Short mmCIF file of C-alpha atoms in Angstrom, two decimals:
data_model
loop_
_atom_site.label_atom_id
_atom_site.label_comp_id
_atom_site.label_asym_id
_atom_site.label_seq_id
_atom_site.Cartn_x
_atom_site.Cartn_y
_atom_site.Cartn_z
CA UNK A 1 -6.78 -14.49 -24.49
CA UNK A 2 -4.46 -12.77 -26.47
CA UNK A 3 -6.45 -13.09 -29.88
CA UNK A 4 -9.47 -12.18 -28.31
CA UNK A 5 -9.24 -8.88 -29.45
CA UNK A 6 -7.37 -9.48 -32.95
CA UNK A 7 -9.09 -8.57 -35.94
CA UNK A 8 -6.59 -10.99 -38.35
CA UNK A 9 -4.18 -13.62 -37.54
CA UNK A 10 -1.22 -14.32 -39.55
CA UNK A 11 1.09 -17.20 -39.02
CA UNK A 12 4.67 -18.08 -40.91
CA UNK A 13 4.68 -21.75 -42.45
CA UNK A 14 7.97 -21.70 -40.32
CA UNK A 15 5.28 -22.08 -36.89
CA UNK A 16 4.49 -25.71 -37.88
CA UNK A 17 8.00 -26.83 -38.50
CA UNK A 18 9.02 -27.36 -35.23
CA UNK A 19 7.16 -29.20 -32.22
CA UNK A 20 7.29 -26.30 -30.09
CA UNK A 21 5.96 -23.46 -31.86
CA UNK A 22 3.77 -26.15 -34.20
CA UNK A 23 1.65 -26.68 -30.75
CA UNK A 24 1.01 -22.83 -30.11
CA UNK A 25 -0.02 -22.53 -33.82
CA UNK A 26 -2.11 -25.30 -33.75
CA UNK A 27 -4.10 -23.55 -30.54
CA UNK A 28 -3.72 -20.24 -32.65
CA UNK A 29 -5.58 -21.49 -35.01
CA UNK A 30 -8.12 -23.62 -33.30
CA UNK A 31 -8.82 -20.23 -30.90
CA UNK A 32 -9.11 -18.28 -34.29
CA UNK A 33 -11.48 -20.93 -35.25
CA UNK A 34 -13.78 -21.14 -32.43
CA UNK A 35 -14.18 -17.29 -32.25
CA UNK A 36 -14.74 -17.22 -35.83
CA UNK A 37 -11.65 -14.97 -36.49
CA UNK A 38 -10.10 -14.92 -39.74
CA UNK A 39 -6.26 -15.85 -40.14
CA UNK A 40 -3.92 -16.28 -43.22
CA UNK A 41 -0.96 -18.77 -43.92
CA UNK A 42 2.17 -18.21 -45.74
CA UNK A 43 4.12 -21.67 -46.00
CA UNK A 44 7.63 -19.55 -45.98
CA UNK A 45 9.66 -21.99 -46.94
CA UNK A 46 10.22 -25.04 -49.58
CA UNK A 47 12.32 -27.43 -48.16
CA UNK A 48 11.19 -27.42 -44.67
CA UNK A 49 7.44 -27.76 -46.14
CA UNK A 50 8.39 -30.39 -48.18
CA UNK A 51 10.16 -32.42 -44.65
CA UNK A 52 6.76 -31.39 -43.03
CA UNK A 53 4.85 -32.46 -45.83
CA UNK A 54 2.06 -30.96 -47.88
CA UNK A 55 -0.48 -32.73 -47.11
CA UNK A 56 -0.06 -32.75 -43.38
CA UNK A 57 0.62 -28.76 -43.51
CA UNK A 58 -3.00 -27.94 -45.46
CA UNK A 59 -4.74 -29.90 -42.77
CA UNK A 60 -3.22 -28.00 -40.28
CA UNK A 61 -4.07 -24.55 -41.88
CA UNK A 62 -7.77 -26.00 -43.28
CA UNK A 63 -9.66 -22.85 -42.92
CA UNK A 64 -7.39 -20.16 -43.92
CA UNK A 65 -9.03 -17.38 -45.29
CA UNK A 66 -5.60 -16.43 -47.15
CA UNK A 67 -2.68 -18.19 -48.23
CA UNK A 68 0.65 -16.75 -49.48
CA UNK A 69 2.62 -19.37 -50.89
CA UNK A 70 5.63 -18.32 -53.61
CA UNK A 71 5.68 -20.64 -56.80
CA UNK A 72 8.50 -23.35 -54.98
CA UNK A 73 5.58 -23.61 -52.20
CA UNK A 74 2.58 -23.60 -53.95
CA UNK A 75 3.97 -26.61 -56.41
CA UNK A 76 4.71 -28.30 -53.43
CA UNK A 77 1.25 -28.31 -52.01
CA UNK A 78 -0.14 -28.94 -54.98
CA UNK A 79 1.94 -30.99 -57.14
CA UNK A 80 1.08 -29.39 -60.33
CA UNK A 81 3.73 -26.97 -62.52
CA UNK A 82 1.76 -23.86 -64.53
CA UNK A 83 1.18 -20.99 -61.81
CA UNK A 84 -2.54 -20.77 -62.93
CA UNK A 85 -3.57 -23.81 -62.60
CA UNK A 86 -1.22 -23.97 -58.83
CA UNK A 87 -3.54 -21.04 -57.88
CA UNK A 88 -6.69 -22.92 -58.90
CA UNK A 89 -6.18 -25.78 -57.36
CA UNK A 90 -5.23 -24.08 -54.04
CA UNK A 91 -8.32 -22.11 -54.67
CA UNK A 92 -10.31 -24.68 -54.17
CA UNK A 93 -8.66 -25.43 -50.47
CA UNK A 94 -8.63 -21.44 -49.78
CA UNK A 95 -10.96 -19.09 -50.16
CA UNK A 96 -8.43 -16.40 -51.32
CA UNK A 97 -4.66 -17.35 -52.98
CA UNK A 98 -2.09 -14.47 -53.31
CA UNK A 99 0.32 -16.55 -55.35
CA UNK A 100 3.62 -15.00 -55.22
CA UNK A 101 6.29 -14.27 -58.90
CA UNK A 102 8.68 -12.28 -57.02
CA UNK A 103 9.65 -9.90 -60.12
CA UNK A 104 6.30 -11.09 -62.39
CA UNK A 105 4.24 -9.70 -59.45
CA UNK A 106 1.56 -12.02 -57.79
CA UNK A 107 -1.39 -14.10 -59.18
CA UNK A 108 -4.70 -13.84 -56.90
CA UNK A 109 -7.33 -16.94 -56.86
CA UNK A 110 -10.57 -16.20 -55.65
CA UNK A 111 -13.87 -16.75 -56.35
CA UNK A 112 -13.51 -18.76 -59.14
CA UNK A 113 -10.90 -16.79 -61.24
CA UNK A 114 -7.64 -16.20 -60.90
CA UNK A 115 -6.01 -12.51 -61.83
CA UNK A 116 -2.62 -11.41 -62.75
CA UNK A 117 -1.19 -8.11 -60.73
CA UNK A 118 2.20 -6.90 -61.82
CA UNK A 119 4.74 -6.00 -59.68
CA UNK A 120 5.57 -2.49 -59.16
CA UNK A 121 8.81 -1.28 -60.39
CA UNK A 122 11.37 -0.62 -57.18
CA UNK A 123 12.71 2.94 -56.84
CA UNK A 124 16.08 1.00 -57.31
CA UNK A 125 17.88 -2.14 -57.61
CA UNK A 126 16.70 -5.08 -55.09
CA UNK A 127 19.61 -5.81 -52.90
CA UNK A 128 18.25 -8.58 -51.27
CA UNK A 129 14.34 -10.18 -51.22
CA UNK A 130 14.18 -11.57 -47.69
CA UNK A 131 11.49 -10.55 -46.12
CA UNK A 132 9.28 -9.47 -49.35
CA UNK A 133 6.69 -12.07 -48.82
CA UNK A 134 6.15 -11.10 -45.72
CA UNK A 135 6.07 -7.46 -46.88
CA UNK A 136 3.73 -8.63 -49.53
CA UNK A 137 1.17 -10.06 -46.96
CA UNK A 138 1.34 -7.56 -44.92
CA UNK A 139 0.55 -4.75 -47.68
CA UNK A 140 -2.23 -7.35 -49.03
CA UNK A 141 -4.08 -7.69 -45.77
CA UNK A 142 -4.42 -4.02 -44.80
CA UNK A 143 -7.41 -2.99 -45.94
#
């Protein structure tokens, strides 16, 4: 009832972890799926996506319109090592891949190609990046 309404979904990787909040993602998603409403995925996190496994997290998210994964994540799901050819291979799972460098900037998979977008320079020095993904996302899904 509470998506109804929604125009985007996002969910954490960090929602599938657990067996508690894995079960309301998993009806998250399946509502978002049977009223056609699009949602995006960041995996959040290395090690707990590697105890969850990769292959059992992309079925859960199949149908993502997005993904966010950082470099550690995106090798994990895929298994492969150069950044470009990480963000092709989850572009062919994903319609759209904003592949996270944290001070290289992002790369972005989509239709077929795969773009480099630097990073902007901060007005001054990081102190600490937790939470930039999901500032990243955030910034990349408002339209």
């Amino acid at each position: 009832e509470a998506l109804v309404s929604r125009e985007w979904v996002h969910l954490t990787g960090y929602s599938f972890f657990e067996p508690g909040p894995r079960e309301v993602a998993l009806r998250a998603l399946e509502v978002c799926r049977e009223l056609g409403l699009p949602f995006s995925v960041d995996p959040s996190s290395v090690r707990p996506l590697r105890d969850y496994g990769a292959e059992c997290f992309l079925e859960d998210v199949a149908g993502t319109e997005v993904v966010f994964p950082n470099l550690d994540e995106a090798r994990e799901l895929t298994g492969l090592d150069d950044p470009e050819e990480v963000a092709r291979a989850l572009a062919r799972r994903f319609p759209v891949v904003a592949l996270t460098l944290g001070a290289q900037g992002c790369l972005v998979a989509a239709a077929g190609r795969v773009g480099a977008v630097p990073a902007a320079s901060p007005p001054g020095p990081a102190v600490d990046p937790t939470g930039a993904g999901d500032a990243f996302a955030a910034g990349f899904l408002t339209r």
